[in-house]
PDB file of C-alpha atoms in Angstrom:
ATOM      1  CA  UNK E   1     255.772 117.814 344.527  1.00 51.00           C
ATOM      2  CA  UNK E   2     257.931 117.256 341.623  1.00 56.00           C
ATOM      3  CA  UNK E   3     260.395 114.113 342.005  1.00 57.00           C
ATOM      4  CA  UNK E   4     262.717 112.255 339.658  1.00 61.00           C
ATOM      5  CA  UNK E   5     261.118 109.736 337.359  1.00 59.00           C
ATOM      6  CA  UNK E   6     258.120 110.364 338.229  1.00 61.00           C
ATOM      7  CA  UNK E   7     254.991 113.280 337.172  1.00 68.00           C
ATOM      8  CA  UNK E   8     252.470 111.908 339.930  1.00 72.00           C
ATOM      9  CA  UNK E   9     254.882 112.949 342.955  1.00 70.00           C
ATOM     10  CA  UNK E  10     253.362 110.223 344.761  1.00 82.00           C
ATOM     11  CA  UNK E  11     254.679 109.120 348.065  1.00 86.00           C
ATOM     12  CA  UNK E  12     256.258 105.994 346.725  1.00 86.00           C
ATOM     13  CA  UNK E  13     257.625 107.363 343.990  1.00 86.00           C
ATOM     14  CA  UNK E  14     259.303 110.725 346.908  1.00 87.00           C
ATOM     15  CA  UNK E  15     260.507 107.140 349.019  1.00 90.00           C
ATOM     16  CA  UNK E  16     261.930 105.829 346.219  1.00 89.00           C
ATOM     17  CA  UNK E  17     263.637 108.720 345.115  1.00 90.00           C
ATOM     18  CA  UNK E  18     265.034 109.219 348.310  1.00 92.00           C
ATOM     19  CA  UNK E  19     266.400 105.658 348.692  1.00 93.00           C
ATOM     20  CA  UNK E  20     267.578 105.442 344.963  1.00 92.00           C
ATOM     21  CA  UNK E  21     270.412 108.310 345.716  1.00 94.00           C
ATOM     22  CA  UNK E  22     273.561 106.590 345.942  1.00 95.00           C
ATOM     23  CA  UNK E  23     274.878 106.230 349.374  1.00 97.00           C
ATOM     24  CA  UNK E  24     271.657 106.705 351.046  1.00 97.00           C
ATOM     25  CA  UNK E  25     270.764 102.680 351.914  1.00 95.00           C
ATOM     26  CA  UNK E  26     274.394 102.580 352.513  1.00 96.00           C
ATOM     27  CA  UNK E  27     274.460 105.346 355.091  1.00 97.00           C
ATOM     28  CA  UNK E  28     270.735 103.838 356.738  1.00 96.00           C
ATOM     29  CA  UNK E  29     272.709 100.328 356.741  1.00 95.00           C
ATOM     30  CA  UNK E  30     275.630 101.635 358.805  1.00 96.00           C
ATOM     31  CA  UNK E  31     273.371 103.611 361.147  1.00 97.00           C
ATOM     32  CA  UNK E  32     271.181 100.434 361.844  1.00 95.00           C
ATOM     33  CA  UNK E  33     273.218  99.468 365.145  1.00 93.00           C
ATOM     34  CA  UNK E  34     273.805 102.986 366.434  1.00 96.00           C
ATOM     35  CA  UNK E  35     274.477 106.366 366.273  1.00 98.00           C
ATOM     36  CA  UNK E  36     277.662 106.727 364.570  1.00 98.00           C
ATOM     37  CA  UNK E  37     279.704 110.282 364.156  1.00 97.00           C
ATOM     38  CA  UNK E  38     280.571 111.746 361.351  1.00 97.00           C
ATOM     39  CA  UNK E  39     283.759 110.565 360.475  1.00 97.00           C
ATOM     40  CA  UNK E  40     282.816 107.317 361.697  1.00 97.00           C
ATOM     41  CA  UNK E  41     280.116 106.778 359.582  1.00 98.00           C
ATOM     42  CA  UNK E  42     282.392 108.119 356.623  1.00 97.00           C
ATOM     43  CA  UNK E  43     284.978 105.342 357.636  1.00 97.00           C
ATOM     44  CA  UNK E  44     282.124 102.594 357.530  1.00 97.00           C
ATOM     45  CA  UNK E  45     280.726 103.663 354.132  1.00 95.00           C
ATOM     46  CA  UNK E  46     284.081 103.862 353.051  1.00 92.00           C
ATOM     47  CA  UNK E  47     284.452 105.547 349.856  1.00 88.00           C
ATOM     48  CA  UNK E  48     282.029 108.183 350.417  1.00 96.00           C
ATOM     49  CA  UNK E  49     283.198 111.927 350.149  1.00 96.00           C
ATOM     50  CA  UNK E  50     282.928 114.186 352.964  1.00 97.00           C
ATOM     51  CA  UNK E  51     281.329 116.593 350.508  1.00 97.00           C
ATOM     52  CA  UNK E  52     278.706 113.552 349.472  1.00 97.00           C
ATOM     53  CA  UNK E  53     278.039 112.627 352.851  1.00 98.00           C
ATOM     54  CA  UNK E  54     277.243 115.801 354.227  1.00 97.00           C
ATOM     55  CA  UNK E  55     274.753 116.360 351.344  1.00 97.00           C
ATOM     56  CA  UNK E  56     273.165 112.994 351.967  1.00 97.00           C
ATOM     57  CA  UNK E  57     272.731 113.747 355.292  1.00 98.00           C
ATOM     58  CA  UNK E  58     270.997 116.257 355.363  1.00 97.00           C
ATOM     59  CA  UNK E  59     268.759 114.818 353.007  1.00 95.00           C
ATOM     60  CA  UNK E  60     268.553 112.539 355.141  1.00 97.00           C
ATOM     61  CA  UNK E  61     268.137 114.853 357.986  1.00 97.00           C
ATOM     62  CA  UNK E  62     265.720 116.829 356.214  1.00 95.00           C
ATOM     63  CA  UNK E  63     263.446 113.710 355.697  1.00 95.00           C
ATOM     64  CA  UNK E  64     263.002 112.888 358.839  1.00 96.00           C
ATOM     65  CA  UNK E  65     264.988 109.439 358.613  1.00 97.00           C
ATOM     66  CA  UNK E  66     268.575 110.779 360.580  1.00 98.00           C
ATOM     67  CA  UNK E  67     268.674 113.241 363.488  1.00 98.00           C
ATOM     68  CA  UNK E  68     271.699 114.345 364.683  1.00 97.00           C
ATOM     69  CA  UNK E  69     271.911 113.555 368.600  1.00 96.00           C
ATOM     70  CA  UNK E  70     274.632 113.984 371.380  1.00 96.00           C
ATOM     71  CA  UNK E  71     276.275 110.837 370.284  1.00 95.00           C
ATOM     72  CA  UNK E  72     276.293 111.117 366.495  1.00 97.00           C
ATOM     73  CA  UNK E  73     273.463 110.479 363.886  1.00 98.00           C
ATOM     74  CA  UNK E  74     270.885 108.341 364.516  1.00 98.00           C
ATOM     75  CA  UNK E  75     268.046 106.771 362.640  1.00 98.00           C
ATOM     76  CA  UNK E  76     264.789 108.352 363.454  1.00 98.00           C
ATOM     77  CA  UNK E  77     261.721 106.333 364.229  1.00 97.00           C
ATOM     78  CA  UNK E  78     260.606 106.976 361.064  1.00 96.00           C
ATOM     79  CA  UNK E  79     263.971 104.832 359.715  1.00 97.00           C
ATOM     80  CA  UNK E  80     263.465 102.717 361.611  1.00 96.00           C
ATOM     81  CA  UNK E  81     260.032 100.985 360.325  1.00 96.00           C
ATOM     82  CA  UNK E  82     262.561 101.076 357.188  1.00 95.00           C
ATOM     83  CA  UNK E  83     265.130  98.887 358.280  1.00 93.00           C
ATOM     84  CA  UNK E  84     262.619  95.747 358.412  1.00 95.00           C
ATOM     85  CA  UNK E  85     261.265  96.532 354.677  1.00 94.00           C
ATOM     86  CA  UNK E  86     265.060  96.437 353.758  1.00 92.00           C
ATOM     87  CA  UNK E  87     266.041  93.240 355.797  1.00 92.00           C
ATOM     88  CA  UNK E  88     263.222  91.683 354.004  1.00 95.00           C
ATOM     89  CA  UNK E  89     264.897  93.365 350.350  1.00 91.00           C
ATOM     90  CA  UNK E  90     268.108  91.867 351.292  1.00 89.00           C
ATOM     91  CA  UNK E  91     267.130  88.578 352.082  1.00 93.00           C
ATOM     92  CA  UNK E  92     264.989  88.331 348.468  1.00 90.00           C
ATOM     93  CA  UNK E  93     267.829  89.007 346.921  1.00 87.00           C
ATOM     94  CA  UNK E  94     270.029  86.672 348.797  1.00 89.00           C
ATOM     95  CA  UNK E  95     267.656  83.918 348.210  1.00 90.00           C
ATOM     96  CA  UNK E  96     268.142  84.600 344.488  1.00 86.00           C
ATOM     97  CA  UNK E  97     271.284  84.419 344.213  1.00 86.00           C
ATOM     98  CA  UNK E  98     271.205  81.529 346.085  1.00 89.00           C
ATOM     99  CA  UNK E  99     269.283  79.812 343.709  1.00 88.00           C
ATOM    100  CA  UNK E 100     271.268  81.024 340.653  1.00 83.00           C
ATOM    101  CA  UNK E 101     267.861  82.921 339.753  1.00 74.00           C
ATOM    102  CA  UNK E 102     269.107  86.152 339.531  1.00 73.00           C
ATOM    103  CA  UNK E 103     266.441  87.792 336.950  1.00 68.00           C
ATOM    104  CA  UNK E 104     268.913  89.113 334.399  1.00 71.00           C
ATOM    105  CA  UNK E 105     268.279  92.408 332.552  1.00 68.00           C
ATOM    106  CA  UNK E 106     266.427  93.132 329.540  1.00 64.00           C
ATOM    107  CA  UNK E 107     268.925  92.968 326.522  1.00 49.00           C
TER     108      UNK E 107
END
């Protein structure tokens, strides 16, 4: 399967494709306590387009990491052996900038 950056299609490279479209950790973030609705999880990612959400979604959807359910989109279990993988991202990066040991970009 072809997939951006990459000519191997491996499954890390698909997973990292998938979580390097914008808004996607966003929307996976918001959706970590709950099934939100639509408009509510537009309101929480805040300047997201209705247009961009709706595509992400069902990206999303189409992935197997949202399902839509009686009470608004959910993370699937499949998301949800995610969210600990990102916790851990988030508190990396935390730690450095914490430390003022940010690595700083190639010049």
């Amino acid at each position: 399967m072809s997939v951006r950056g990459s000519r191997t299609g491996r499954p890390i490279m698909r997973l990292l494709d998938i979580l390097g479209q914008r808004w996607v950790l966003r929307i996976l973030w918001e959706l970590r306590a709950g099934p939100l609705s639509f408009r509510a999880l537009q309101a929480a990612c805040e300047a997201i387009s209705p247009a961009v959400l709706n595509d992400r979604m069902k990206l999303l959807r189409g992935h197997d990491l949202v399902a839509l359910q009686a009470d608004g989109y959910a993370l699937t279990a499949r998301a949800q052996t995610l969210l600990p993988v990102i916790l851990q991202m988030m508190d990396l990066a935390n730690s450095w900038a914490a430390a003022g040991d940010w690595p700083q970009p190639d010049a």
